[in-house]
XYZ file of N, CA and C in Angstrom:
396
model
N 105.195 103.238 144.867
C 106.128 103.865 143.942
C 107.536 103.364 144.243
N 108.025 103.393 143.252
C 109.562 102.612 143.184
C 110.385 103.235 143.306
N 111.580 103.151 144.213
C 112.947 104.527 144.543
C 113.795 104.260 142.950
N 113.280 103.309 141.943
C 114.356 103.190 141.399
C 113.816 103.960 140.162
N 114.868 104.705 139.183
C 114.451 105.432 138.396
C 114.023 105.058 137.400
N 113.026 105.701 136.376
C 112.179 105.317 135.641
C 112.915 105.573 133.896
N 112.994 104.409 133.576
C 114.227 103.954 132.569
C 112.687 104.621 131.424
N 113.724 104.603 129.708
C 113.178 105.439 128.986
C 113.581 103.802 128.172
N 112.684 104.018 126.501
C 112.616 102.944 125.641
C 113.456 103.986 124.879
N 114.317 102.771 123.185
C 114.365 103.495 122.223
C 113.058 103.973 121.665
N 111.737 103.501 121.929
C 110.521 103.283 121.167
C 110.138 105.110 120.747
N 110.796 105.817 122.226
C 110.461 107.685 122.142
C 111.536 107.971 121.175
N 112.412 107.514 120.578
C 112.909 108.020 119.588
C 112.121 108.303 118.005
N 112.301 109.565 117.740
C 111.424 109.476 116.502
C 112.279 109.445 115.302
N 113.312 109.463 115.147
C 114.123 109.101 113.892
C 114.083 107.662 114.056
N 114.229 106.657 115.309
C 113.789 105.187 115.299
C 112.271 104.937 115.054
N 110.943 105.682 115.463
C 109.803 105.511 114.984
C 109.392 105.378 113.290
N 110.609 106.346 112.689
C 110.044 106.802 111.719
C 110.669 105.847 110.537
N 111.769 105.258 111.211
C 112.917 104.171 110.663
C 111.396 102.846 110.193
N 110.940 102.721 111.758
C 110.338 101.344 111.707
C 109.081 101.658 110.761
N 108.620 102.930 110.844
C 107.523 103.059 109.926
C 108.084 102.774 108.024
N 108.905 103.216 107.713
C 110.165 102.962 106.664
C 109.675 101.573 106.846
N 110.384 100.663 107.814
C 110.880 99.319 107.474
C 109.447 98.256 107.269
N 108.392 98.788 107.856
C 106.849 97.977 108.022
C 106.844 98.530 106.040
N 106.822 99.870 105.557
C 106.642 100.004 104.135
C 107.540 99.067 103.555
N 108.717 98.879 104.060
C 109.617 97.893 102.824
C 109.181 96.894 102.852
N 108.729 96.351 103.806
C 108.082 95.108 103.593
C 106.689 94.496 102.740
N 106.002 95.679 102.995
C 104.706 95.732 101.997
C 104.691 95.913 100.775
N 106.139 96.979 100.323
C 106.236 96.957 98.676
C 107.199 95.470 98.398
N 107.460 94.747 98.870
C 108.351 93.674 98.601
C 107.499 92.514 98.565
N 106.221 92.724 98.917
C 105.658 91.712 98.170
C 105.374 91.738 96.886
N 106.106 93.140 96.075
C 105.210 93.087 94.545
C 106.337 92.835 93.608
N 107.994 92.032 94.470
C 108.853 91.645 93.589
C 108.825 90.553 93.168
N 109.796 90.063 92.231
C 109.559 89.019 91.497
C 110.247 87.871 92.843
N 109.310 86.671 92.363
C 110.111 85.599 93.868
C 111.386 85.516 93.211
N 112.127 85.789 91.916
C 113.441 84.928 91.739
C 114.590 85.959 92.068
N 113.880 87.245 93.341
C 114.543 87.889 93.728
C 114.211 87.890 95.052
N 113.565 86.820 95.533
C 113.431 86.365 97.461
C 114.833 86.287 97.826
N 115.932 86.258 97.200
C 117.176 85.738 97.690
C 118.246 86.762 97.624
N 118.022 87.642 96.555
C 118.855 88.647 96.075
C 118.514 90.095 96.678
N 117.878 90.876 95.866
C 117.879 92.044 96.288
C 116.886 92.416 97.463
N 115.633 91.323 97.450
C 114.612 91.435 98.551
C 115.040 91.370 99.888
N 116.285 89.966 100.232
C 116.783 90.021 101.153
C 117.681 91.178 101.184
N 118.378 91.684 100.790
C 119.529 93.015 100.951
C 118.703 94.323 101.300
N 117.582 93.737 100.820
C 116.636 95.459 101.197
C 116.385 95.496 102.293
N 115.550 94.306 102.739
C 115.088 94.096 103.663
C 116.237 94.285 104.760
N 117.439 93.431 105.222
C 118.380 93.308 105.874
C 118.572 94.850 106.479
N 119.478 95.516 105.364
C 119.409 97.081 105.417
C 118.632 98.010 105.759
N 117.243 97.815 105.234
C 116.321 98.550 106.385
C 116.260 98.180 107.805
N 116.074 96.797 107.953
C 115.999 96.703 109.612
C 117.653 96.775 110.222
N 118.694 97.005 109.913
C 119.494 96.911 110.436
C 119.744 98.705 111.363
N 118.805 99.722 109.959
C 118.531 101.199 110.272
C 117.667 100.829 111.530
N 117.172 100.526 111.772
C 115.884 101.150 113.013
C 116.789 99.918 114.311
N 117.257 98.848 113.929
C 117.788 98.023 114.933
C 119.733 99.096 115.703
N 119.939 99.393 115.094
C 121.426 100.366 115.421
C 121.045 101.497 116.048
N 119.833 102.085 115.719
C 119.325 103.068 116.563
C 118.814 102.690 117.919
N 118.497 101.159 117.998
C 117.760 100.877 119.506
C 119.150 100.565 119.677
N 120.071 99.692 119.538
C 121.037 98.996 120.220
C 121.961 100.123 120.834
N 122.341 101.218 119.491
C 123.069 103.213 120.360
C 122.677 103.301 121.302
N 121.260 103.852 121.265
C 120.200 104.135 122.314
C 120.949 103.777 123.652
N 121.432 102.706 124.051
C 121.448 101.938 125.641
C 122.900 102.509 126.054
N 123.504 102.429 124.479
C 125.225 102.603 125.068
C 125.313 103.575 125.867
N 126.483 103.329 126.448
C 126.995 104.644 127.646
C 128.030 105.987 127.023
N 128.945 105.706 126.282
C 129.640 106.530 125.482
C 129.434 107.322 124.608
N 129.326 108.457 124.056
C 129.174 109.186 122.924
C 129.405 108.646 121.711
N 130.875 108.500 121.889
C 131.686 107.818 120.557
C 131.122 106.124 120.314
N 130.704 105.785 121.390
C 129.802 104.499 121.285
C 128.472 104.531 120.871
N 127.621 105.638 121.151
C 126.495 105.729 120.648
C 126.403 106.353 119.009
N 127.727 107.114 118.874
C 127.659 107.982 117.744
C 127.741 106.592 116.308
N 128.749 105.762 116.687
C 129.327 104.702 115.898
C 128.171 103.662 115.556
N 127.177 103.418 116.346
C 125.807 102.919 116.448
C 125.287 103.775 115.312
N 125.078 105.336 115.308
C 123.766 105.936 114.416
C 124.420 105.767 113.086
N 125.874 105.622 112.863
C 126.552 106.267 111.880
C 126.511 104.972 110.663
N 126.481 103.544 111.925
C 126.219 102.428 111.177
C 124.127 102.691 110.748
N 123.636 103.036 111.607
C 122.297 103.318 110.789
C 122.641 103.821 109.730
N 123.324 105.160 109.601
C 122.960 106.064 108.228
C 123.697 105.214 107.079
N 124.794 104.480 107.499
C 124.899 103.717 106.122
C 123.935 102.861 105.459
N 123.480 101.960 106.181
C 122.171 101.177 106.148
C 121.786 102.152 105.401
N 120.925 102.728 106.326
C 120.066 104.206 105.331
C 120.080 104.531 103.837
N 121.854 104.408 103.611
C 121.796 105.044 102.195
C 122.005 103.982 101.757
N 122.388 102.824 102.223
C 122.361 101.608 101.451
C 120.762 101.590 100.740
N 119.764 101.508 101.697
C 118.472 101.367 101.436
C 117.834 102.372 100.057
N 118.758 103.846 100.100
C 118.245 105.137 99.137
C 118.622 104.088 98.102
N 120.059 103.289 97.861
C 120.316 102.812 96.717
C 119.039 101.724 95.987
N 118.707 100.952 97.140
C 117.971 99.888 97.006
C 116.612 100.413 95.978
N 116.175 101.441 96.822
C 115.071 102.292 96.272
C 114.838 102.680 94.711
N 116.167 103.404 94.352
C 116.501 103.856 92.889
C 116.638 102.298 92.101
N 117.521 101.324 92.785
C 117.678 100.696 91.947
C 115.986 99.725 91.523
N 114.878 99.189 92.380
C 114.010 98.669 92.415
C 113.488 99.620 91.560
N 113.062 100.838 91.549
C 112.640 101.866 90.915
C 112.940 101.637 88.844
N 114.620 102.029 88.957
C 114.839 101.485 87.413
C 114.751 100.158 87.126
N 114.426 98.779 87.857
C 114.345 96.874 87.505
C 112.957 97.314 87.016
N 111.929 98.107 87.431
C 110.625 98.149 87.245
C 109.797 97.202 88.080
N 110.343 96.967 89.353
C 109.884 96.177 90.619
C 108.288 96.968 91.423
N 108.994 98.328 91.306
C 107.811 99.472 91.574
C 107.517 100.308 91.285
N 106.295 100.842 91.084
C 105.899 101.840 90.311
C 106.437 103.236 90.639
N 105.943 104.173 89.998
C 106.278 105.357 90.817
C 105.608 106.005 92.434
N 104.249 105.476 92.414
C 103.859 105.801 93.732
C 104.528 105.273 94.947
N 105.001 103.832 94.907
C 105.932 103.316 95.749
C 106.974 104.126 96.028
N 108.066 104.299 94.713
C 109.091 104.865 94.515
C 108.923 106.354 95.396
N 107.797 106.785 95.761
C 107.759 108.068 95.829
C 107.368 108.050 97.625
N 106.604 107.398 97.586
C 106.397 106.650 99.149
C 107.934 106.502 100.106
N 108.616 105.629 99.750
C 110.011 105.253 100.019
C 110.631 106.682 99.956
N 110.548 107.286 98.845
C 111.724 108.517 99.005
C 111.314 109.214 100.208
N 110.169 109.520 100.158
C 109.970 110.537 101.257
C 109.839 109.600 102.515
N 109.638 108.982 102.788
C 109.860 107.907 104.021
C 111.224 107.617 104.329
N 111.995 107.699 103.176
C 113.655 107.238 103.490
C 114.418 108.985 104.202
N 113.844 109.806 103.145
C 114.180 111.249 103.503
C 114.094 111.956 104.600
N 112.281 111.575 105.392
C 112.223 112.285 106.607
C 113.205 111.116 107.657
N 113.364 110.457 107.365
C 114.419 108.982 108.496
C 115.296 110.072 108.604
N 115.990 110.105 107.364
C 117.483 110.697 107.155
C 117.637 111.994 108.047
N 116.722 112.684 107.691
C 116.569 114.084 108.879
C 117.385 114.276 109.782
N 115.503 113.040 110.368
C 115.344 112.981 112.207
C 116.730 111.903 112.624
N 117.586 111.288 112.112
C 118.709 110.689 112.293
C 119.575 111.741 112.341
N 120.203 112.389 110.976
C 120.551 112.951 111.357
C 120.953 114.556 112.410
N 119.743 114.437 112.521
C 119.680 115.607 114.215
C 119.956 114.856 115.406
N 119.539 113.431 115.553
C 119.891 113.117 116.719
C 121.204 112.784 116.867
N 121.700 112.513 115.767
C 123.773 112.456 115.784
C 123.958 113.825 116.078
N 123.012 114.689 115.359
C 123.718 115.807 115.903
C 124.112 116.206 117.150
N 122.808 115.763 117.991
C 121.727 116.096 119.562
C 123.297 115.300 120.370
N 123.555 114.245 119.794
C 124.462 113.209 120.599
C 125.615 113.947 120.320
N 126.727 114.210 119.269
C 127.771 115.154 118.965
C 127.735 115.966 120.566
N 126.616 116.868 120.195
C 126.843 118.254 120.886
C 126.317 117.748 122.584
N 126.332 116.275 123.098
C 125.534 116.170 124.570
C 124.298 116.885 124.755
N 123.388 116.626 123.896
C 121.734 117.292 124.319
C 121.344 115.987 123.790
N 121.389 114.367 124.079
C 120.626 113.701 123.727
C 121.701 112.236 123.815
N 121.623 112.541 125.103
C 122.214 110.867 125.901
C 121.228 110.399 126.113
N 120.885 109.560 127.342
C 120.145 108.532 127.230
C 118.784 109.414 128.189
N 118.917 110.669 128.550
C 118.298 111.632 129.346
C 117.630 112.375 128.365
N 117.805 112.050 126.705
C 116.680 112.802 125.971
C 115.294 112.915 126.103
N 114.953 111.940 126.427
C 113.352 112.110 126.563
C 112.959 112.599 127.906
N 113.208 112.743 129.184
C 113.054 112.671 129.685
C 112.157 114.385 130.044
């Protein structure tokens, strides 16, 4: 056994679990866009979702509050960048409604569990000693 202490992943985060589960769906409904939008809105979706679940691991490590907080806060924009993405793919007629409906509630429970853990971080119940 090792004297040195036993470090935690972002991976126990579940507003980051639930991000990446989000971002594995954006990818699967984005195969049913048109290719002469591989460049345009597919990439911007895409970008924006992973940039949500990537700001939550990169917070995760920081040492500061106001450093970790500035990390989630850039997720939640992402985030609602992505709600936009959603509505707008929704009215191009890119995806149907079951997609559309998939995404909402996949984008919605993100939004939550994000925002509680800004909260958790705000109030010091969820430095880097959350999981523990």
């Amino acid at each position: 056994m090792s004297n040195y202490p036993q470090t935690y992943s972002f991976e126990r985060i579940i507003a980051w679990q639930k991000t990446h589960s989000f971002v594995l769906y954006v990818y699967e409904v984005m195969k049913l866009f048109p290719s002469d939008e591989k460049f345009g809105l597919t990439s911007q979706f895409r970008r924006a979702a992973i940039s949500i679940e990537a700001n939550i691991a990169e917070g995760y490590k920081r040492l500061g509050q106001q450093d970790k907080l500035r990390f989630m806060n850039i997720a939640q924009g992402s985030l609602e960048e992505c709600r936009d993405y959603i509505i707008l793919s929704r009215d191009l007629g890119y995806i149907g409604m079951e997609q559309y409906q998939q995404l909402h509630t996949k984008i919605e429970e993100a939004s939550k569990l994000l925002n509680a853990y800004c909260y958790g971080i705000a109030n010091n119940h969820a430095m880097n000693d959350l999981d523990k």
